[in-house]
Amino acid sequence: MIKVGIIGATGYAGNELVRLLIGHKEAEVKWLGSKSYVDKPYSSVYQNMFKLVDDACKDDNLPMLADEVDVIFTATPQGYLGGILTEEILSKAKVIDLSADYRIKDVATYEAWYGITHASPQFIEEAVYGLCEINRDKVKKARLVANPGCYPTCSFLSVYPLVKEGIIDPNTIIIDAKSGTSGAGRGAKVDNLFCEVNESIKAYGVATHRHTPEIEEQISYAAGKKVMINFTPHLVPMNRGILVTAYATMIKKLGYDEIKSIYDKYYNDEFFVRVLNMDVCPQTKWVEGSNFVDVNFKVDERTGRVIMMGALDNVVKGAAGQAIQNMNLMFGLPETTGLEAAPMFP
Amino acid sequence: MIKVGIIGATGYAGNELVRLLIGHKEAEVKWLGSKSYVDKPYSSVYQNMFKLVDDACKDDNLPMLADEVDVIFTATPQGYLGGILTEEILSKAKVIDLSADYRIKDVATYEAWYGITHASPQFIEEAVYGLCEINRDKVKKARLVANPGCYPTCSFLSVYPLVKEGIIDPNTIIIDAKSGTSGAGRGAKVDNLFCEVNESIKAYGVATHRHTPEIEEQISYAAGKKVMINFTPHLVPMNRGILVTAYATMIKKLGYDEIKSIYDKYYNDEFFVRVLNMDVCPQTKWVEGSNFVDVNFKVDERTGRVIMMGALDNVVKGAAGQAIQNMNLMFGLPETTGLEAAPMFP
Amino acid sequence: MIKVGIIGATGYAGNELVRLLIGHKEAEVKWLGSKSYVDKPYSSVYQNMFKLVDDACKDDNLPMLADEVDVIFTATPQGYLGGILTEEILSKAKVIDLSADYRIKDVATYEAWYGITHASPQFIEEAVYGLCEINRDKVKKARLVANPGCYPTCSFLSVYPLVKEGIIDPNTIIIDAKSGTSGAGRGAKVDNLFCEVNESIKAYGVATHRHTPEIEEQISYAAGKKVMINFTPHLVPMNRGILVTAYATMIKKLGYDEIKSIYDKYYNDEFFVRVLNMDVCPQTKWVEGSNFVDVNFKVDERTGRVIMMGALDNVVKGAAGQAIQNMNLMFGLPETTGLEAAPMFP
Amino acid sequence: MIKVGIIGATGYAGNELVRLLIGHKEAEVKWLGSKSYVDKPYSSVYQNMFKLVDDACKDDNLPMLADEVDVIFTATPQGYLGGILTEEILSKAKVIDLSADYRIKDVATYEAWYGITHASPQFIEEAVYGLCEINRDKVKKARLVANPGCYPTCSFLSVYPLVKEGIIDPNTIIIDAKSGTSGAGRGAKVDNLFCEVNESIKAYGVATHRHTPEIEEQISYAAGKKVMINFTPHLVPMNRGILVTAYATMIKKLGYDEIKSIYDKYYNDEFFVRVLNMDVCPQTKWVEGSNFVDVNFKVDERTGRVIMMGALDNVVKGAAGQAIQNMNLMFGLPETTGLEAAPMFP
């Protein structure tokens, strides 16, 4: 059994790690770290875990934790792990970081977009960007995985095949993303109250959202050159789910069949990426609770653009599920272990 | 492996059977019956099953199905199974009926509330009311199980210990129930459109809902006498979940500790019934996607009444999950097989 | 033009007062008091008012305000008005209090349920309970109106005719109420976050909710004797609306027509109370944004009980709308002035 | 008093016309036409109108109606008005058509996108596209107004100033739109059931939605040349509201202040268009129930694009409200008559 510690277990992503690991036959949670709820029974913070989790929350003590477990998930605010990670910790336990601290290779870019001075840039190079479908082999050997952001996972997997194959001009990519409210976290803010979110939709972080450079970096690798895009997130009155609608101008004017075969080439062997049938648009509901990403596309011959779409559950494939997928790879388990659940509908 | 056939596989309960059985290691679905979608790929009717279920829907042919499978789930309209069930079918395959056809022992009561002439009353006596927590031993030996209704399951489990122990006057029971909209089914009706249900709440079927006699029958067994109650269902703008708030006058004036010990006596060994801690009110969200029923109570010393509360997921413990719990019992499997998933939050 | 001041203008009820008064041709808002947002433009706190309200928020200064306006609405926490109200203020301006400070005549009861020592009990006797349909004449002459609570308004108007006429035993009344989330206010609390409320329903304040004694007092007046009831509120995932489902045992066994004629007797001349047609259950959506209360009932001959139902918009008839209805009466205006808007659907 | 007839009064737009006209002091509804509900009381189809509208629904008889009223609103399916409009009708009553029949000047384009042969193309030239902010003077003299679509109104007003002034390259415009579900109408379809829409978001009609040519035509007029764009609508789990997020490449690299002054130039005198303050993103909730359109923009210096945003209530400014705004202009009334209501929040 893999012994697991979670730092930040009382956020939504932390609770989802607990939920998924309860169903994971090769892992067990040994440490539920939470700055805000130390000594409180975990199931009093998340009543869904009543009778399923008996432990109380513990302090967010990373060095002590590294002695006791095989892998540590950090579902913590930006800058937290960067501020305390050491070689000693990494020599004792593998670390999967759900924050952005090690996602961006260029430390200046990280510091500019996040407004944080990176306290441990020496680990950035080693950290593997844990988008399993792209970096599977590197993840298997990693000590430190930077678990991708929810928006970047959905955005990148939606456009990746056509960028990689040079079908679209990557600098024309516009990503219009829509997210459920769990992405905003469990902090008590007026903006996230039921009555403020319900029955409304808005854009936020327009031209300034921190996931922009993360998406750009990954697209740049695929394109083989530096790329700048537009990324606009929106808040949708639902709990879970991210939908990405991406637009780009085609360099090569291809038809449906040709583009479909490109998507199939990249994703046919990927269990968690489902290329939908012609004209079926991804819906967040169809992947709810699962680790799937549904993608599809539409060619607009009139304008010469292709519209690429993707949907995932932000708390699963966009956070906890992908983190466990990374853990499976790091520990030599079948990649789907504990992630086999079918999406729940309705 | 238990071979499973589903009649009515394209309703919400049918799709939930498919979802749960995909995760059930001892059973596999062999027949997806659907009157409306014959020959259509199941995953085109429920896109959550894309790449997970390859089969097309088949005809609702019960006799043919009985030759091919070990157990048949009928998630069909009232009167359907009653109209076609035969001794020959029951001699070949076990049947778990999610409709109300065999729930009510008194055929006249069934016919009066449902407005249907029962076509096969000869099987009513044999049918076991599949509330596992109450009729576990009978279910184990049953050929035909009448899977309880969603409201009756939640209502009865909420009040059962205090009725059974004679603490409350059963004829004073008033059950005010609230359900998510999946309980209304997938039929295209104006009343169930998003814009009609969203941002609203209403009572329906006041004093006339068909689950009333089913609840009364079970309460009467527990009380040892004929009981009449009030039951009022409400439609709530959410997908899943039933909450029951039940009121009754106490015959014996007991305090919190005494009543808590009664609930514990009945449910301490029941995995799927969770008696919450003092003053924690059940919420439907905390059981979503799971087979749990959360119950609790509050003594009102001022009025001499006790308020009993229960919450479950109407599609799981209120339908498909309980049906699988019954199947597990009928086939000698651990009762929780395939039903271990923790509730999903948020 | 009536000059209006609002204390607590940045709560949901305060904003609704502003919305309704913008459409009121005989009144204009002169003072937008807000403890939290002093000097901030009101329209930056409530963007719906952009370009409609130019003023900034002012301090919550009641004595100064009394010099400048004709009527003061206090949409403030319990105990606030009680702590600062003076004869001098009342001699200068009429006061309509949306808090509970002057609703309950028995100060000991108020103090027991609210856990507050009442600082100005000398005004309780004078204060008129502003349920216009019941106390219209007293309201017309009042200096100080205690605007009824949202739940009490809906609960009492639903049961009033049958209590007043002695048809039901008032001590058997059980009120199961369901409210939209705006009733919880705009304070930043985890429990009211979108993801905590959405897709869920729960009871709260069971047997302890502060609106209980307020409802009991009014029912007691109607019954001519002291009455105790059960009242259980529930939180529903919608913005606005309260639905009440009330149960009581009939003393006299009457049929539909007789009871209908009793409701008509009390409400036929009431513009804001609509007695629905037979078997039409009130829905909160049908009154949204308006000052209407929709009521109806169902006789259950089996159990000898009558089920009474009522629906209103908690922010309008349950708060700001009723407050303006009171203002209209106090200033000799037609009662419906500024409240004529039809409910909005969907 | 203007005598008003409504054909298609039992759709959501029809009901909103009734709601708004109840509050319109210069108009009264004389005819509630409905193909599906002839002779049924209107208030039994829309219970919000109980006691407010006493009339029953009448046949959809346009010629007879033209004799009895001053203006006819047709809130009918595409092709309906086109099939029955005559010179005689237009000589008797003004017509405001909420369908698309007369919105597109090029009949071939209409027929290609709608798949309908236009039965009365002779009126297309005369019909005025009723976007009041653009065509105010023409509307005043019109007999036949083509009321703009919900998406086109929001899309066009969001981008208009920058197109008109030549700041952006119109052929780079990409419009990503999000709509509440009322836009899908009141027809009973599985896709619009609560459980199918709730907790999900999806694109639909990608590259094929019929509002595309309507938007393109209006942008082409503003640009002074033929323009092609991408338009993608999405279905959002809320009742009302459209949000548009539009992207375009700037021809002239302008900063915030310069672009703000352009928006102000076009909209400063427009009551119903609110240009929000810097960095305030439009939200559909802030315009709910009102005739306002909130617009704003963000310059992205990195990519050289400008992101333009707009929000409106699809049932008001996107349908019934704009139709009444047109009626006001056609009858010489102040443009805001009956449309003064402040947005409702929450």
mmCIF file of C-alpha atoms in Angstrom, chain B residues 75-297:
data_model
loop_
_atom_site.group_PDB
_atom_site.id
_atom_site.type_symbol
_atom_site.label_atom_id
_atom_site.label_comp_id
_atom_site.label_asym_id
_atom_site.label_seq_id
_atom_site.Cartn_x
_atom_site.Cartn_y
_atom_site.Cartn_z
ATOM 1 C CA ALA B 75 -36.870 0.089 -14.358
ATOM 2 C CA THR B 76 -40.174 0.444 -16.110
ATOM 3 C CA PRO B 77 -43.492 2.282 -15.779
ATOM 4 C CA GLN B 78 -46.089 1.060 -13.295
ATOM 5 C CA GLY B 79 -48.014 -1.901 -14.656
ATOM 6 C CA TYR B 80 -45.390 -3.019 -17.145
ATOM 7 C CA LEU B 81 -43.889 -5.894 -15.197
ATOM 8 C CA GLY B 82 -47.228 -6.780 -13.660
ATOM 9 C CA GLY B 83 -48.515 -7.284 -17.184
ATOM 10 C CA ILE B 84 -45.867 -9.691 -18.424
ATOM 11 C CA LEU B 85 -44.342 -11.523 -15.494
ATOM 12 C CA THR B 86 -44.732 -15.312 -15.586
ATOM 13 C CA GLU B 87 -43.712 -18.284 -13.484
ATOM 14 C CA GLU B 88 -41.483 -19.366 -16.350
ATOM 15 C CA ILE B 89 -39.530 -16.112 -16.248
ATOM 16 C CA LEU B 90 -39.123 -16.356 -12.484
ATOM 17 C CA SER B 91 -37.945 -19.935 -12.799
ATOM 18 C CA LYS B 92 -35.107 -18.854 -15.067
ATOM 19 C CA ALA B 93 -33.921 -15.527 -13.684
ATOM 20 C CA LYS B 94 -34.249 -13.495 -10.549
ATOM 21 C CA VAL B 95 -36.213 -10.283 -10.977
ATOM 22 C CA ILE B 96 -35.689 -6.975 -9.179
ATOM 23 C CA ASP B 97 -38.502 -4.609 -10.000
ATOM 24 C CA LEU B 98 -37.893 -0.876 -9.554
ATOM 25 C CA SER B 99 -41.550 -0.095 -10.259
ATOM 26 C CA ALA B 100 -44.314 -0.275 -7.666
ATOM 27 C CA ASP B 101 -46.048 -3.353 -9.084
ATOM 28 C CA TYR B 102 -45.225 -5.733 -6.257
ATOM 29 C CA ARG B 103 -44.553 -3.372 -3.375
ATOM 30 C CA ILE B 104 -48.028 -3.223 -1.921
ATOM 31 C CA LYS B 105 -49.456 -6.447 -0.519
ATOM 32 C CA ASP B 106 -53.077 -5.387 -0.720
ATOM 33 C CA VAL B 107 -53.977 -5.461 -4.380
ATOM 34 C CA ALA B 108 -57.050 -3.295 -3.899
ATOM 35 C CA THR B 109 -54.929 -0.561 -2.363
ATOM 36 C CA TYR B 110 -52.477 -0.786 -5.264
ATOM 37 C CA GLU B 111 -55.266 -0.595 -7.804
ATOM 38 C CA ALA B 112 -56.964 2.312 -6.060
ATOM 39 C CA TRP B 113 -53.876 4.522 -5.787
ATOM 40 C CA TYR B 114 -52.336 3.605 -9.137
ATOM 41 C CA GLY B 115 -55.494 3.371 -11.174
ATOM 42 C CA ILE B 116 -54.269 0.143 -12.754
ATOM 43 C CA THR B 117 -55.771 -3.324 -12.678
ATOM 44 C CA HIS B 118 -53.039 -5.617 -11.461
ATOM 45 C CA ALA B 119 -52.511 -8.303 -14.105
ATOM 46 C CA SER B 120 -50.509 -10.750 -12.033
ATOM 47 C CA PRO B 121 -51.565 -10.506 -8.394
ATOM 48 C CA GLN B 122 -50.485 -14.112 -7.864
ATOM 49 C CA PHE B 123 -46.878 -12.962 -7.465
ATOM 50 C CA ILE B 124 -47.535 -10.250 -4.885
ATOM 51 C CA GLU B 125 -47.394 -12.577 -1.918
ATOM 52 C CA GLU B 126 -44.071 -14.039 -2.997
ATOM 53 C CA ALA B 127 -42.451 -10.698 -3.761
ATOM 54 C CA VAL B 128 -40.128 -9.451 -1.050
ATOM 55 C CA TYR B 129 -40.129 -5.730 -0.261
ATOM 56 C CA GLY B 130 -36.460 -5.041 -0.836
ATOM 57 C CA LEU B 131 -35.647 -2.678 1.996
ATOM 58 C CA CYS B 132 -32.487 -4.561 2.878
ATOM 59 C CA GLU B 133 -32.075 -3.074 6.330
ATOM 60 C CA ILE B 134 -35.476 -4.473 7.308
ATOM 61 C CA ASN B 135 -35.955 -7.585 5.185
ATOM 62 C CA ARG B 136 -32.393 -8.756 4.687
ATOM 63 C CA ASP B 137 -33.029 -12.427 5.308
ATOM 64 C CA LYS B 138 -36.065 -12.615 3.099
ATOM 65 C CA VAL B 139 -34.271 -10.848 0.280
ATOM 66 C CA LYS B 140 -31.497 -13.434 0.355
ATOM 67 C CA LYS B 141 -33.956 -16.163 -0.593
ATOM 68 C CA ALA B 142 -36.152 -14.169 -2.942
ATOM 69 C CA ARG B 143 -36.797 -14.766 -6.632
ATOM 70 C CA LEU B 144 -38.752 -11.534 -6.976
ATOM 71 C CA VAL B 145 -37.841 -8.361 -5.155
ATOM 72 C CA ALA B 146 -39.991 -5.233 -5.124
ATOM 73 C CA ASN B 147 -37.391 -2.501 -4.895
ATOM 74 C CA PRO B 148 -38.761 0.218 -2.601
ATOM 75 C CA GLY B 149 -39.713 3.663 -3.838
ATOM 76 C CA CYS B 150 -37.342 6.574 -3.308
ATOM 77 C CA TYR B 151 -39.613 8.496 -0.937
ATOM 78 C CA PRO B 152 -40.650 5.387 1.048
ATOM 79 C CA THR B 153 -37.025 4.323 1.565
ATOM 80 C CA CYS B 154 -36.069 7.705 2.964
ATOM 81 C CA SER B 155 -39.293 8.199 4.904
ATOM 82 C CA PHE B 156 -39.402 4.807 6.490
ATOM 83 C CA LEU B 157 -35.764 4.592 7.524
ATOM 84 C CA SER B 158 -36.095 8.031 9.137
ATOM 85 C CA VAL B 159 -38.980 7.056 11.404
ATOM 86 C CA TYR B 160 -38.570 3.293 11.755
ATOM 87 C CA PRO B 161 -36.716 3.006 15.094
ATOM 88 C CA LEU B 162 -39.147 5.259 16.944
ATOM 89 C CA VAL B 163 -42.180 3.545 15.462
ATOM 90 C CA LYS B 164 -40.831 0.087 16.167
ATOM 91 C CA GLU B 165 -40.008 0.973 19.757
ATOM 92 C CA GLY B 166 -43.367 2.599 20.336
ATOM 93 C CA ILE B 167 -41.879 5.979 21.170
ATOM 94 C CA ILE B 168 -44.103 7.966 18.826
ATOM 95 C CA ASP B 169 -47.769 7.760 17.969
ATOM 96 C CA PRO B 170 -47.606 6.547 14.363
ATOM 97 C CA ASN B 171 -50.926 8.090 13.409
ATOM 98 C CA THR B 172 -49.503 11.548 14.136
ATOM 99 C CA ILE B 173 -46.687 11.116 11.625
ATOM 100 C CA ILE B 174 -46.463 13.864 9.039
ATOM 101 C CA ILE B 175 -43.836 13.452 6.358
ATOM 102 C CA ASP B 176 -42.790 16.518 4.424
ATOM 103 C CA ALA B 177 -40.458 15.325 1.663
ATOM 104 C CA LYS B 178 -38.336 17.223 -0.868
ATOM 105 C CA SER B 179 -36.911 15.686 -4.006
ATOM 106 C CA GLY B 180 -34.521 16.597 -6.774
ATOM 107 C CA THR B 181 -35.906 16.601 -10.282
ATOM 108 C CA SER B 182 -34.394 13.347 -11.514
ATOM 109 C CA GLY B 183 -37.234 11.681 -9.650
ATOM 110 C CA ALA B 184 -39.558 13.035 -12.324
ATOM 111 C CA GLY B 185 -37.848 10.985 -15.012
ATOM 112 C CA ARG B 186 -36.508 11.796 -18.459
ATOM 113 C CA GLY B 187 -39.811 12.260 -20.236
ATOM 114 C CA ALA B 188 -40.214 15.495 -22.197
ATOM 115 C CA LYS B 189 -42.792 17.503 -20.242
ATOM 116 C CA VAL B 190 -43.161 21.262 -19.950
ATOM 117 C CA ASP B 191 -43.386 21.002 -16.159
ATOM 118 C CA ASN B 192 -39.908 19.520 -15.982
ATOM 119 C CA LEU B 193 -38.156 22.004 -18.271
ATOM 120 C CA PHE B 194 -35.205 23.783 -16.773
ATOM 121 C CA CYS B 195 -36.924 27.171 -16.735
ATOM 122 C CA GLU B 196 -40.024 25.776 -15.025
ATOM 123 C CA VAL B 197 -38.159 23.983 -12.214
ATOM 124 C CA ASN B 198 -35.169 26.242 -11.662
ATOM 125 C CA GLU B 199 -35.487 28.945 -9.007
ATOM 126 C CA SER B 200 -38.747 27.518 -7.686
ATOM 127 C CA ILE B 201 -40.169 25.062 -5.214
ATOM 128 C CA LYS B 202 -43.646 23.593 -5.036
ATOM 129 C CA ALA B 203 -45.593 20.797 -3.405
ATOM 130 C CA TYR B 204 -47.277 18.276 -5.704
ATOM 131 C CA GLY B 205 -49.533 15.274 -5.323
ATOM 132 C CA VAL B 206 -50.701 16.698 -2.005
ATOM 133 C CA ALA B 207 -52.660 14.025 -0.095
ATOM 134 C CA THR B 208 -52.742 11.883 -3.238
ATOM 135 C CA HIS B 209 -49.164 10.779 -3.956
ATOM 136 C CA ARG B 210 -48.854 7.066 -4.694
ATOM 137 C CA HIS B 211 -45.995 6.542 -2.301
ATOM 138 C CA THR B 212 -48.357 7.228 0.609
ATOM 139 C CA PRO B 213 -49.843 3.724 0.916
ATOM 140 C CA GLU B 214 -46.394 2.177 0.465
ATOM 141 C CA ILE B 215 -45.050 4.187 3.393
ATOM 142 C CA GLU B 216 -48.147 3.474 5.444
ATOM 143 C CA GLU B 217 -47.870 -0.262 4.869
ATOM 144 C CA GLN B 218 -44.297 -0.404 6.094
ATOM 145 C CA ILE B 219 -45.014 1.811 9.082
ATOM 146 C CA SER B 220 -48.008 -0.347 9.907
ATOM 147 C CA TYR B 221 -45.823 -3.456 10.004
ATOM 148 C CA ALA B 222 -43.415 -1.725 12.361
ATOM 149 C CA ALA B 223 -46.223 -0.376 14.530
ATOM 150 C CA GLY B 224 -48.087 -3.631 14.600
ATOM 151 C CA LYS B 225 -51.304 -1.896 13.624
ATOM 152 C CA LYS B 226 -52.872 -0.089 10.714
ATOM 153 C CA VAL B 227 -51.540 3.440 10.406
ATOM 154 C CA MET B 228 -52.476 6.466 8.322
ATOM 155 C CA ILE B 229 -50.113 9.357 7.782
ATOM 156 C CA ASN B 230 -49.731 12.532 5.777
ATOM 157 C CA PHE B 231 -47.123 12.581 3.072
ATOM 158 C CA THR B 232 -46.357 15.647 0.954
ATOM 159 C CA PRO B 233 -43.633 15.613 -1.713
ATOM 160 C CA HIS B 234 -42.012 18.780 -3.067
ATOM 161 C CA LEU B 235 -39.991 19.421 -6.199
ATOM 162 C CA VAL B 236 -36.608 21.074 -5.553
ATOM 163 C CA PRO B 237 -34.343 22.697 -8.173
ATOM 164 C CA MET B 238 -31.519 20.179 -7.947
ATOM 165 C CA ASN B 239 -30.739 16.995 -9.856
ATOM 166 C CA ARG B 240 -30.466 14.408 -7.122
ATOM 167 C CA GLY B 241 -31.435 13.909 -3.537
ATOM 168 C CA ILE B 242 -34.395 13.406 -1.255
ATOM 169 C CA LEU B 243 -34.764 15.035 2.116
ATOM 170 C CA VAL B 244 -37.451 13.926 4.521
ATOM 171 C CA THR B 245 -38.599 15.996 7.477
ATOM 172 C CA ALA B 246 -40.978 13.950 9.577
ATOM 173 C CA TYR B 247 -42.984 15.045 12.596
ATOM 174 C CA ALA B 248 -44.649 12.935 15.245
ATOM 175 C CA THR B 249 -45.973 13.266 18.750
ATOM 176 C CA MET B 250 -44.021 11.347 21.379
ATOM 177 C CA ILE B 251 -45.949 8.867 23.476
ATOM 178 C CA LYS B 252 -43.017 8.621 25.832
ATOM 179 C CA LYS B 253 -41.207 11.851 26.579
ATOM 180 C CA LEU B 254 -37.591 10.906 25.998
ATOM 181 C CA GLY B 255 -34.512 13.096 25.770
ATOM 182 C CA TYR B 256 -31.767 13.243 23.184
ATOM 183 C CA ASP B 257 -29.597 10.519 24.663
ATOM 184 C CA GLU B 258 -32.362 7.998 24.959
ATOM 185 C CA ILE B 259 -33.576 8.511 21.425
ATOM 186 C CA LYS B 260 -30.046 8.510 20.088
ATOM 187 C CA SER B 261 -29.472 5.123 21.656
ATOM 188 C CA ILE B 262 -32.593 3.797 19.944
ATOM 189 C CA TYR B 263 -31.408 4.960 16.535
ATOM 190 C CA ASP B 264 -28.006 3.479 17.259
ATOM 191 C CA LYS B 265 -29.545 0.175 18.283
ATOM 192 C CA TYR B 266 -31.176 -0.202 14.887
ATOM 193 C CA TYR B 267 -28.508 1.305 12.683
ATOM 194 C CA ASN B 268 -25.136 0.801 14.341
ATOM 195 C CA ASP B 269 -24.506 -2.287 12.262
ATOM 196 C CA GLU B 270 -25.989 -0.894 9.088
ATOM 197 C CA PHE B 271 -23.230 0.298 6.795
ATOM 198 C CA PHE B 272 -25.523 2.370 4.614
ATOM 199 C CA VAL B 273 -27.437 4.168 7.369
ATOM 200 C CA ARG B 274 -25.478 6.896 9.119
ATOM 201 C CA VAL B 275 -26.945 8.386 12.301
ATOM 202 C CA LEU B 276 -25.394 11.842 12.384
ATOM 203 C CA ASN B 277 -23.990 13.565 15.417
ATOM 204 C CA MET B 278 -26.157 15.758 17.620
ATOM 205 C CA ASP B 279 -27.601 18.815 15.891
ATOM 206 C CA VAL B 280 -26.118 17.941 12.500
ATOM 207 C CA CYS B 281 -29.005 18.077 10.045
ATOM 208 C CA PRO B 282 -28.884 15.724 7.061
ATOM 209 C CA GLN B 283 -28.187 17.382 3.712
ATOM 210 C CA THR B 284 -28.770 15.701 0.395
ATOM 211 C CA LYS B 285 -25.389 16.885 -0.898
ATOM 212 C CA TRP B 286 -23.524 14.853 1.699
ATOM 213 C CA VAL B 287 -24.833 11.570 0.299
ATOM 214 C CA GLU B 288 -24.785 12.434 -3.420
ATOM 215 C CA GLY B 289 -23.724 9.597 -5.657
ATOM 216 C CA SER B 290 -23.607 7.126 -2.774
ATOM 217 C CA ASN B 291 -25.886 4.485 -1.278
ATOM 218 C CA PHE B 292 -25.941 6.130 2.154
ATOM 219 C CA VAL B 293 -28.958 7.342 4.073
ATOM 220 C CA ASP B 294 -28.134 9.991 6.653
ATOM 221 C CA VAL B 295 -30.636 10.285 9.486
ATOM 222 C CA ASN B 296 -31.001 12.401 12.574
ATOM 223 C CA PHE B 297 -33.670 13.793 14.865
#
